[in-house]
PDB file of C-alpha atoms in Angstrom:
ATOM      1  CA  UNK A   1       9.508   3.946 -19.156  1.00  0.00           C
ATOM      2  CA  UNK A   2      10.606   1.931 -15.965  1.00  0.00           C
ATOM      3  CA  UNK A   3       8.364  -1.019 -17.295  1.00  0.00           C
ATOM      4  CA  UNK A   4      10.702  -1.284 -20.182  1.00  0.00           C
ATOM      5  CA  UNK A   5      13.967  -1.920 -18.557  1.00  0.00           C
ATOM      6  CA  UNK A   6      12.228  -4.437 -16.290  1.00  0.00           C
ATOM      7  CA  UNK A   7      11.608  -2.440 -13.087  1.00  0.00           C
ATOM      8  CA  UNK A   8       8.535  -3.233 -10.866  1.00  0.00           C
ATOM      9  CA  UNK A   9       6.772  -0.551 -11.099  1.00  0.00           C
ATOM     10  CA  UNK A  10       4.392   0.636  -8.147  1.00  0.00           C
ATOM     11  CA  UNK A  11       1.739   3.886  -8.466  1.00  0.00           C
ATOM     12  CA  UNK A  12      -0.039   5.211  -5.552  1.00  0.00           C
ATOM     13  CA  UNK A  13      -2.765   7.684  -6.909  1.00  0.00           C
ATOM     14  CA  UNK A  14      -5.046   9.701  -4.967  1.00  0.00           C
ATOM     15  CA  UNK A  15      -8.883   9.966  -6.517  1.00  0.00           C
ATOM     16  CA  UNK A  16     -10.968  12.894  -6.522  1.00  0.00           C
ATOM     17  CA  UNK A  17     -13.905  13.833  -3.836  1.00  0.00           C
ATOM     18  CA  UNK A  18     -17.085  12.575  -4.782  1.00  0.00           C
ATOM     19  CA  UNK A  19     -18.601  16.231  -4.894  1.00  0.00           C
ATOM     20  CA  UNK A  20     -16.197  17.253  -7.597  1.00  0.00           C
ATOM     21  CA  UNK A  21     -18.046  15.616 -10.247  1.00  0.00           C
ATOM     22  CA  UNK A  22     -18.057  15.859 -14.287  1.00  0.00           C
ATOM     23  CA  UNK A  23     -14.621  16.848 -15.589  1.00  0.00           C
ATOM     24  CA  UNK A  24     -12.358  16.062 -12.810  1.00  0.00           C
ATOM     25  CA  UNK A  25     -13.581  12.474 -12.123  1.00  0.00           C
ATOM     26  CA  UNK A  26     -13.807  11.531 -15.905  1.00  0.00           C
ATOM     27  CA  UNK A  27     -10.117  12.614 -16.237  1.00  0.00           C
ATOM     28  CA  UNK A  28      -9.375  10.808 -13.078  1.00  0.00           C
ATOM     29  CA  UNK A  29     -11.008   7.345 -13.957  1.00  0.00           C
ATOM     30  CA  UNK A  30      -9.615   7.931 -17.835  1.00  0.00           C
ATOM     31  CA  UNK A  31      -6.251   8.568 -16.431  1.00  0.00           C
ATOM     32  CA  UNK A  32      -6.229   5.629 -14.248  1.00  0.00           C
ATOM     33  CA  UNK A  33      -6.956   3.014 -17.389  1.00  0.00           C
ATOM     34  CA  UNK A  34      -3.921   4.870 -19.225  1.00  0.00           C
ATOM     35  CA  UNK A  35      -1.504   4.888 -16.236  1.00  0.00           C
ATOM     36  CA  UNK A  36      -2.554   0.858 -15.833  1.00  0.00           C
ATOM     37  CA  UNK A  37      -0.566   0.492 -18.652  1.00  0.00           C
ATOM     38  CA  UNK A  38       2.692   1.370 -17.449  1.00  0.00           C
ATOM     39  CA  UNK A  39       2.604  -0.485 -14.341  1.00  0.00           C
ATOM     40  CA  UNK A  40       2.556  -3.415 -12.423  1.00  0.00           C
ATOM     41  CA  UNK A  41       0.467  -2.655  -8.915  1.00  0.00           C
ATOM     42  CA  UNK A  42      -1.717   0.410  -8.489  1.00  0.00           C
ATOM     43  CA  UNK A  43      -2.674   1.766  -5.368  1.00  0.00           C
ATOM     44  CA  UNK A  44      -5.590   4.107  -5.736  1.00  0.00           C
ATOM     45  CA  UNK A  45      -6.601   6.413  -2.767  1.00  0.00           C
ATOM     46  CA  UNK A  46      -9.981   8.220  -2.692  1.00  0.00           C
ATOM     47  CA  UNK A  47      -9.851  11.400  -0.756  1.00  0.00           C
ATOM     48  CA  UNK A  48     -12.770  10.749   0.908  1.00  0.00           C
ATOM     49  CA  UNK A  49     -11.772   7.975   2.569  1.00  0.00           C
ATOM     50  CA  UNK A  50      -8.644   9.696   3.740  1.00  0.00           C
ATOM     51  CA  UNK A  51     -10.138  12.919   5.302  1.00  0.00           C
ATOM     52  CA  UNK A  52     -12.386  10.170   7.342  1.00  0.00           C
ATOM     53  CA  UNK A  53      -9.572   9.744   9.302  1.00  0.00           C
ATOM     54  CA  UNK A  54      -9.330  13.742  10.615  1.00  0.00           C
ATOM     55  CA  UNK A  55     -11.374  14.728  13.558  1.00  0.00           C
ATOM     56  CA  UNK A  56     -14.524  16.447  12.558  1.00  0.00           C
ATOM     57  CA  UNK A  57     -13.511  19.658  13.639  1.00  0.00           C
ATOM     58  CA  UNK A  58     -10.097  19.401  12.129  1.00  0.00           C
ATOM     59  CA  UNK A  59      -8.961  22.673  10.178  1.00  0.00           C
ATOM     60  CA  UNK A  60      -8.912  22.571   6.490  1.00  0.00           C
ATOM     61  CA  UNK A  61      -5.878  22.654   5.498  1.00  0.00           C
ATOM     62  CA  UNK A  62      -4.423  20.611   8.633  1.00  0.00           C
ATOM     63  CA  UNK A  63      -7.123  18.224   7.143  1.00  0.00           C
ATOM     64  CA  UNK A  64      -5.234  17.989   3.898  1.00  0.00           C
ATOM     65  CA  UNK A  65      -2.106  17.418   5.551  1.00  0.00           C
ATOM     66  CA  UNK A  66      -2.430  14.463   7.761  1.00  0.00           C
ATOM     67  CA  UNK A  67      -4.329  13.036   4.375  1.00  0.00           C
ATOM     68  CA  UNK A  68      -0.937  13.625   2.566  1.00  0.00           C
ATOM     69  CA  UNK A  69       1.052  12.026   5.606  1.00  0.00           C
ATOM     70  CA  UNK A  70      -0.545   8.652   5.219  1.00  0.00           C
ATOM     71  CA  UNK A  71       0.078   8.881   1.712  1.00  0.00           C
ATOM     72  CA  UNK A  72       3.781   9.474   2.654  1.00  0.00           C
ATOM     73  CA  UNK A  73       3.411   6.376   5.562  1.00  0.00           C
ATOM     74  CA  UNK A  74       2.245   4.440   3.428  1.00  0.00           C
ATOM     75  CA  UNK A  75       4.738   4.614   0.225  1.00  0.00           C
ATOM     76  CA  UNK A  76       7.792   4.936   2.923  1.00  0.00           C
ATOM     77  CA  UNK A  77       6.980   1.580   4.264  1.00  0.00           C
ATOM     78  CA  UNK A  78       6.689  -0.072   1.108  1.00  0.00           C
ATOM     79  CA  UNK A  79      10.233   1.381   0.569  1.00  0.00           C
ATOM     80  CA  UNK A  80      11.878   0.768   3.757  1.00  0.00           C
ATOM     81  CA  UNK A  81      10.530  -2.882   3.191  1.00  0.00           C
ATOM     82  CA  UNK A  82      12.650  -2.951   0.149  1.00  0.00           C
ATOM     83  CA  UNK A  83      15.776  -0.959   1.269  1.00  0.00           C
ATOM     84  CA  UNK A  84      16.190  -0.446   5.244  1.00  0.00           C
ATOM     85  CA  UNK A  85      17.464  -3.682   6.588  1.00  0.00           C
ATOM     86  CA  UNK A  86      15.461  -5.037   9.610  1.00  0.00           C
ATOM     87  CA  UNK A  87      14.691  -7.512  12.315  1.00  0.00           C
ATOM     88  CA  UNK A  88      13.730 -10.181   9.677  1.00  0.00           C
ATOM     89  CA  UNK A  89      15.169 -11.456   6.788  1.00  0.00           C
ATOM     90  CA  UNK A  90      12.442 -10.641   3.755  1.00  0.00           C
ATOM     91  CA  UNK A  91      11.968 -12.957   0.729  1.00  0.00           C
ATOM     92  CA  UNK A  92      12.098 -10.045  -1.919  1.00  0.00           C
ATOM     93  CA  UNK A  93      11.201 -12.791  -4.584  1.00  0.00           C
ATOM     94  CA  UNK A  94       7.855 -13.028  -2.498  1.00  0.00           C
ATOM     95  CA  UNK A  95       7.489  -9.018  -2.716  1.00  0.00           C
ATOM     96  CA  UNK A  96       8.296  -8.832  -6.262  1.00  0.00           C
ATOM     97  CA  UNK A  97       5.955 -11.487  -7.459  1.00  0.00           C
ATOM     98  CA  UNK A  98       2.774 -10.166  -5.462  1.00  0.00           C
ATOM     99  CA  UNK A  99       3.500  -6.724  -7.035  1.00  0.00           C
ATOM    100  CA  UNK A 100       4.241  -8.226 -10.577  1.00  0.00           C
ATOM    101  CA  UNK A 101       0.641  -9.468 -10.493  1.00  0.00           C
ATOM    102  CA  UNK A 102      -0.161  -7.257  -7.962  1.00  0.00           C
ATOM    103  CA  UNK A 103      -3.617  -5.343 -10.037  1.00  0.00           C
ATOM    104  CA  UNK A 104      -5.618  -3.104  -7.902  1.00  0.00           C
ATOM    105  CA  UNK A 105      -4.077  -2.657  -4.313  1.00  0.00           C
ATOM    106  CA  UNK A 106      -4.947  -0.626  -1.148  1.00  0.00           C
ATOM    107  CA  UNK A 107      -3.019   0.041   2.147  1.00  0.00           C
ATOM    108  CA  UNK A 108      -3.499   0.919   5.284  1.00  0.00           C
ATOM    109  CA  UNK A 109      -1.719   1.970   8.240  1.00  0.00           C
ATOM    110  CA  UNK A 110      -1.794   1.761  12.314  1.00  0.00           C
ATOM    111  CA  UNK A 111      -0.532   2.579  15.740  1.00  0.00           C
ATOM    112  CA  UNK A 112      -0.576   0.943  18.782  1.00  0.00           C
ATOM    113  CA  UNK A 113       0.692   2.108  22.297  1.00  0.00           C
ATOM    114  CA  UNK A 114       1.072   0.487  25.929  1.00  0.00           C
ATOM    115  CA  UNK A 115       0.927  -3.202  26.339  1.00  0.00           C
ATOM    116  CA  UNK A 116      -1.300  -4.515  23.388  1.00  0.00           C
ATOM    117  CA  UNK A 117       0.295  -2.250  20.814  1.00  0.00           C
ATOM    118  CA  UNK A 118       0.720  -4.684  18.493  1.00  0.00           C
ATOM    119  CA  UNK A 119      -2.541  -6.329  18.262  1.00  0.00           C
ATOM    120  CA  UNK A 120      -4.033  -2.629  18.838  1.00  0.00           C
ATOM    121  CA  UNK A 121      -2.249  -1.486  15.496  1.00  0.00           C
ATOM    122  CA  UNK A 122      -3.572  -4.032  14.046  1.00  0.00           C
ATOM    123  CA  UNK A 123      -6.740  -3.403  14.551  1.00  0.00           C
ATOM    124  CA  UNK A 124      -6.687   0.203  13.777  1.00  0.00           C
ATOM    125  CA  UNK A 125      -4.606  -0.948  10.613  1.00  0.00           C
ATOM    126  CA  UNK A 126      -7.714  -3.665   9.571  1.00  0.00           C
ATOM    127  CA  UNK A 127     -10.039  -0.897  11.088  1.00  0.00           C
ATOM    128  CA  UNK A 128      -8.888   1.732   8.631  1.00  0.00           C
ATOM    129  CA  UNK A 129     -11.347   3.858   6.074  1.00  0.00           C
ATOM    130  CA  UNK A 130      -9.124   2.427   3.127  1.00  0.00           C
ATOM    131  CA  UNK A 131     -10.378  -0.985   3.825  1.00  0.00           C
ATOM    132  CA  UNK A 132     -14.179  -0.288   4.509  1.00  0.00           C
ATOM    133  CA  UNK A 133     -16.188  -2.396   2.876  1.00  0.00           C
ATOM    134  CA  UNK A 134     -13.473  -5.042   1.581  1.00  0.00           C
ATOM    135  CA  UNK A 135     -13.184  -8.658   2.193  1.00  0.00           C
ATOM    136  CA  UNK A 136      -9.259  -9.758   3.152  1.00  0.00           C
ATOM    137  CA  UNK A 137     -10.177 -13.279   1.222  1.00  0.00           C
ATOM    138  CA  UNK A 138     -10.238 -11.293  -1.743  1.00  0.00           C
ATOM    139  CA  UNK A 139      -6.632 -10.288  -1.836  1.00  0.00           C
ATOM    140  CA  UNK A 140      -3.841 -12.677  -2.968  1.00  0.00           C
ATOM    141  CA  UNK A 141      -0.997 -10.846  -1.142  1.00  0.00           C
ATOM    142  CA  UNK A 142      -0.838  -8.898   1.647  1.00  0.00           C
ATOM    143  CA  UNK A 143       2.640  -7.410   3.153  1.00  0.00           C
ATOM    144  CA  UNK A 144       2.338  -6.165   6.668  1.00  0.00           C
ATOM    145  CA  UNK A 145       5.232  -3.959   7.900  1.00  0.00           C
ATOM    146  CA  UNK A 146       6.065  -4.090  11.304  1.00  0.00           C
ATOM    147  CA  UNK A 147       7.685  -0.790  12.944  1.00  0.00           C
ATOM    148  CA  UNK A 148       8.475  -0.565  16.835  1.00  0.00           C
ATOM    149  CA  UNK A 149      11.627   0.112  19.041  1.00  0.00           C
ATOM    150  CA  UNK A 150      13.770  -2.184  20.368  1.00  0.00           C
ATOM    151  CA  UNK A 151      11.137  -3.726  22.782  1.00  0.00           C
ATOM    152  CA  UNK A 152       9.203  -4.823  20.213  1.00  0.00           C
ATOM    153  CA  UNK A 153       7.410  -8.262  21.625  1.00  0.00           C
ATOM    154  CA  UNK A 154       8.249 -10.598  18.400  1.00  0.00           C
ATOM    155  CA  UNK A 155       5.223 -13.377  19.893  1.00  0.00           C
ATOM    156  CA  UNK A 156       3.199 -10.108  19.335  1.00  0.00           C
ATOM    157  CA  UNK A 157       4.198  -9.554  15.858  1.00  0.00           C
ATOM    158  CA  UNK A 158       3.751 -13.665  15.157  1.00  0.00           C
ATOM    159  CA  UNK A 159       0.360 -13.686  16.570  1.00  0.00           C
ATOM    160  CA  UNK A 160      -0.771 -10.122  14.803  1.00  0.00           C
ATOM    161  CA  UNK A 161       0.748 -12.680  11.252  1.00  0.00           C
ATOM    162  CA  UNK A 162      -1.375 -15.640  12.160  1.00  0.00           C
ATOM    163  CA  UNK A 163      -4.332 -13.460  12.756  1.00  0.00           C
ATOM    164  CA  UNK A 164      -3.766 -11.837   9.459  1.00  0.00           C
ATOM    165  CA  UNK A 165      -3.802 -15.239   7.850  1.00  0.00           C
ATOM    166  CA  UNK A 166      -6.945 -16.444   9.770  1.00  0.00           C
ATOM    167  CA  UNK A 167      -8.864 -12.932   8.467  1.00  0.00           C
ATOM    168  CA  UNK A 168      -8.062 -13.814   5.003  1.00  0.00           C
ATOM    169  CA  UNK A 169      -8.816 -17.433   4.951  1.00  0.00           C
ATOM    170  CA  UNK A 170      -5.351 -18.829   3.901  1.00  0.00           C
ATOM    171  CA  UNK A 171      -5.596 -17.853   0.369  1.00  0.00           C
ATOM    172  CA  UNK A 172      -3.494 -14.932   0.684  1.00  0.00           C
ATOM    173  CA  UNK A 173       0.191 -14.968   0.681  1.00  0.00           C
ATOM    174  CA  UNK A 174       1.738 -13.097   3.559  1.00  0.00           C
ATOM    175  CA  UNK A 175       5.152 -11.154   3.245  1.00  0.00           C
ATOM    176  CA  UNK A 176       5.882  -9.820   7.056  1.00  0.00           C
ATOM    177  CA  UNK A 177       8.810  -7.121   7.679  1.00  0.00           C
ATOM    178  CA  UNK A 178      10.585  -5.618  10.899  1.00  0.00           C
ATOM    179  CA  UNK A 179      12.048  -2.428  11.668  1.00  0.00           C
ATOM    180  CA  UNK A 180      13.541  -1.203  14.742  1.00  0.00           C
ATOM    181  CA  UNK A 181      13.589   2.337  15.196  1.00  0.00           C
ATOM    182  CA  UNK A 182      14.626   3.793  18.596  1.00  0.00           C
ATOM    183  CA  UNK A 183      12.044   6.464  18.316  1.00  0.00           C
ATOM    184  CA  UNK A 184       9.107   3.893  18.435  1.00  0.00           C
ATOM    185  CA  UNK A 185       9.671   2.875  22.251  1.00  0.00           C
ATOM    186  CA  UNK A 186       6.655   1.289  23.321  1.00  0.00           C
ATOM    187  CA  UNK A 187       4.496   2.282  20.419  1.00  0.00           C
ATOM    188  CA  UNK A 188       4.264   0.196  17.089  1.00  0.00           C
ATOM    189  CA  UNK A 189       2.874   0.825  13.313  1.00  0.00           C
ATOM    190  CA  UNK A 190       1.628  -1.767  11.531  1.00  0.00           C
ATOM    191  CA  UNK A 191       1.595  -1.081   7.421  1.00  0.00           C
ATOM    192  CA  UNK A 192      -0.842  -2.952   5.368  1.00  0.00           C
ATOM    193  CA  UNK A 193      -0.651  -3.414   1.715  1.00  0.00           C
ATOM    194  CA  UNK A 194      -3.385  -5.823   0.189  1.00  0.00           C
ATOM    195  CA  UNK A 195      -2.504  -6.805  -3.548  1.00  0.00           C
ATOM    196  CA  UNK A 196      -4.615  -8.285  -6.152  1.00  0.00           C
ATOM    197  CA  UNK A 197      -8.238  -6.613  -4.882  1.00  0.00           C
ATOM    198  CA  UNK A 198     -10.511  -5.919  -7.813  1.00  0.00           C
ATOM    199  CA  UNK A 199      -8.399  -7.557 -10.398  1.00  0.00           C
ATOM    200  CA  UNK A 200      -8.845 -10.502 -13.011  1.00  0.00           C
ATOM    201  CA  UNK A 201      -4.820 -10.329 -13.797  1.00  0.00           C
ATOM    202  CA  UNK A 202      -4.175 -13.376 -11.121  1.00  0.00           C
ATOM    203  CA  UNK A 203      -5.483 -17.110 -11.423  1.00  0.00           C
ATOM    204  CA  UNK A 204      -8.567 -17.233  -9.549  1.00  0.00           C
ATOM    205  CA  UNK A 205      -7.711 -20.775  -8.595  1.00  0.00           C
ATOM    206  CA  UNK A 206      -5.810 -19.888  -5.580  1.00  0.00           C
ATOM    207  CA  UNK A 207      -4.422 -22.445  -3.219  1.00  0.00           C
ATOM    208  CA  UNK A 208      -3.868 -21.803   0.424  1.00  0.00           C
ATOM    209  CA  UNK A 209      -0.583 -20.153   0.793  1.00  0.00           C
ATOM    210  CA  UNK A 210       1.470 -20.165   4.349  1.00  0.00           C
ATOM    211  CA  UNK A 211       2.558 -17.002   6.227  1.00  0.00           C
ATOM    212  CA  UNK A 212       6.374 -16.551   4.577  1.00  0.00           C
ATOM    213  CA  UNK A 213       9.273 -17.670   6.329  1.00  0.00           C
ATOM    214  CA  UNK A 214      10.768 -15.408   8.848  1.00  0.00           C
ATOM    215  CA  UNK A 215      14.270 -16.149   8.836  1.00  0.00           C
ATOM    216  CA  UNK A 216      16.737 -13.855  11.302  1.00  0.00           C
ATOM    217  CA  UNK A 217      18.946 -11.575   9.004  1.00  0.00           C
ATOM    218  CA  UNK A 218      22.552 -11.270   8.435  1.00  0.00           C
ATOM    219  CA  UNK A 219      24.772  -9.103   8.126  1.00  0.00           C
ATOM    220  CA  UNK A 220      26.612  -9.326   4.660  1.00  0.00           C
ATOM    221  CA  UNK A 221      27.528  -5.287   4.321  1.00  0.00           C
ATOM    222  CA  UNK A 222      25.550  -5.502   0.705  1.00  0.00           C
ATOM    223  CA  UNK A 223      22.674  -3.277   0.153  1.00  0.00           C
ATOM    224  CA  UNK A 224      19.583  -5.429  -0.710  1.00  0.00           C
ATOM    225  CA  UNK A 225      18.774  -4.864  -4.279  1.00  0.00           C
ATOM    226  CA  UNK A 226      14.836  -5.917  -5.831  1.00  0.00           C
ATOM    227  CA  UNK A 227      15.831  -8.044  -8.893  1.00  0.00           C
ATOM    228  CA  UNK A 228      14.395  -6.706 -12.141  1.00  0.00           C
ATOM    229  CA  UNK A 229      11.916  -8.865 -13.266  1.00  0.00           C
ATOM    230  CA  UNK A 230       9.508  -9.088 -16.657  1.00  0.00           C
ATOM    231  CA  UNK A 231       7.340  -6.438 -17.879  1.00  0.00           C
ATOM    232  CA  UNK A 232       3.662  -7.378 -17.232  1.00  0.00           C
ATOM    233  CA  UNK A 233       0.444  -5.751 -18.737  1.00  0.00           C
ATOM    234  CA  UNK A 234      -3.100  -6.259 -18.685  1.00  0.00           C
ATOM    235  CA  UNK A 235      -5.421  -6.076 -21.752  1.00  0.00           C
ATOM    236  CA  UNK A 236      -6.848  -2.448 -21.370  1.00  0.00           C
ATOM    237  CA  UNK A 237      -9.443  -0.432 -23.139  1.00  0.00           C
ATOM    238  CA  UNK A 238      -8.575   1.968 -25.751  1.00  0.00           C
ATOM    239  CA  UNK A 239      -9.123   5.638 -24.129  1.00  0.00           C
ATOM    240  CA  UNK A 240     -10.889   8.355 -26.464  1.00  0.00           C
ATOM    241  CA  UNK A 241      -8.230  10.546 -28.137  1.00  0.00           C
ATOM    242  CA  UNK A 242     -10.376  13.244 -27.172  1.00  0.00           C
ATOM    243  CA  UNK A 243      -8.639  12.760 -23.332  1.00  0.00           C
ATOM    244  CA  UNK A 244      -5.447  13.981 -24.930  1.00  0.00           C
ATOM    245  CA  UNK A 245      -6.239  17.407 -25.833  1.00  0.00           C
ATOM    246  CA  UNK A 246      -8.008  17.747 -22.228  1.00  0.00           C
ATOM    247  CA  UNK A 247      -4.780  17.363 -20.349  1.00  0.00           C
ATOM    248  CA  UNK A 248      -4.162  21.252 -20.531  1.00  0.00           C
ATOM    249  CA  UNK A 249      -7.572  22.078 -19.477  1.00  0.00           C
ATOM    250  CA  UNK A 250      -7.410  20.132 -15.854  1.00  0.00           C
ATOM    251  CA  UNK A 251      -8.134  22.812 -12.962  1.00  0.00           C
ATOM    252  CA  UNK A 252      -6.110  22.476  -9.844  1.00  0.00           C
ATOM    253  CA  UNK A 253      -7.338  22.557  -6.427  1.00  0.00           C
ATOM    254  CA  UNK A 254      -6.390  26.032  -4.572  1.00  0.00           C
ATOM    255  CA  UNK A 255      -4.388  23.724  -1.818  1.00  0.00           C
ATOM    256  CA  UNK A 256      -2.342  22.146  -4.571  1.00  0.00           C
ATOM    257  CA  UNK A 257      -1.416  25.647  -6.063  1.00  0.00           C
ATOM    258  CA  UNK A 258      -0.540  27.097  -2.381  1.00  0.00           C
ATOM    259  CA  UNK A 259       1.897  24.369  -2.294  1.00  0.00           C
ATOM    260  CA  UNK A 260       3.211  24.430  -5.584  1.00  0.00           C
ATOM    261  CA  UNK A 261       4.174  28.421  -4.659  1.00  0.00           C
TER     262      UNK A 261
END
């Protein structure tokens, strides 16, 4: 396993509706206690909450798409955090650290366009059905990737930061990134990934943190690299043996098997 060799190990999982009930969403909340045990930060994402963001009248299977696509905007950002250089110099100690103790996470992402984009991605980032219903002073961590072109406004980005830090009451620690991509002329996404919600893994007794240093990058023609770090586990409940034998049985969704063909 990845855990064993010291990698930081990240698991975005997508949770069933709440209409498919019984088998599916004992499997599902079984499978999540046995996959907590091989890593360090899990993202879980109910469908529900993503299909909230199609239109109403939204076709099926266009539905089911555009759910899939944040999944993919939201994992790609955590990546290109990681490996894409950028605008600002990121402290990948900081990143590693809030995912080593990282427990339950959630993200979230938004767009802005025209004048306010920044703030306006924010919004629609804080706005988002992922984060219904949760308090930003409950996370420890949050890293909020920035993505714009070239005109990107940085006292935009700095004051979309201190707002962040003002929403979650100082206690979390903030881990901002920049990316300039031509193709995002006058229109910015804002990525949000909130670590540590829902999880007794990190000391309660936080102390207010500042937003991390932003520091301009250079150029030293190396690849940035996240340092392996040590294997962390939480103390989690035996599941029945039973769970085992049910693997084979698990029915797939039709719009899973039309895109397995």
């Amino acid at each position: 396993m990845a855990k064993s060799v010291g990698a930081v190990v990240v698991a975005v999982v997508s949770l069933p509706f709440s209409f498919e009930i019984g088998r599916r969403q004992t499997n599902a909340r079984n499978g999540l206690l046995m996959l907590q045990q091989h890593t360090d930060t899990l993202i879980t994402v109910p469908n529900d909450r993503l299909l909230q963001v199609a239109p109403r009248n939204l076709p099926i299977e266009m539905a089911f798409r555009l759910a899939d696509d944040i999944l993919r905007q939201g994992i790609q950002g955590i990546s290109e955090l990681i490996t894409q250089p950028g605008l600002i110099n990121v402290d990948f100690s900081h990143i590693k650290n809030m995912m080593l103790n990282g427990g339950g996470s959630l993200l979230a992402i938004g767009t802005g366009k025209g004048e306010n984009r920044v703030s306006d991605a924010l919004e629609h980032a804080l706005h988002h059905p992922m984060l219904e219903s949760i308090d930003l002073e409950d996370a420890s961590g949050i890293i909020a990737n920035f993505t714009g072109g070239h005109d990107l406004p940085f006292f935009e980005v700095t004051e979309a930061l201190n707002t962040l830090q003002e929403k979650s009451g100082g206690m979390a620690e903030i881990v901002p990134g920049i990316i300039c991509d031509d193709r995002m002329e006058d229109r910015v996404q804002v990525i949000l990934v909130l670590t540590g919600i829902g999880t007794t893994a990190l000391d309660p007794q936080r102390v207010k943190r500042p937003v991390a240093v932003m520091t301009p990058a250079e150029d030293t023609g190396k690849e940035a690299s996240l340092p392996p770090g040590n294997s962390y586990q939480e103390n989690i409940p035996d599941v029945h043996p039973e769970l085992a034998a049910a693997q084979s049985e698990l029915d797939v969704p039709a719009f899973m098997r039309r895109k397995a063909r």
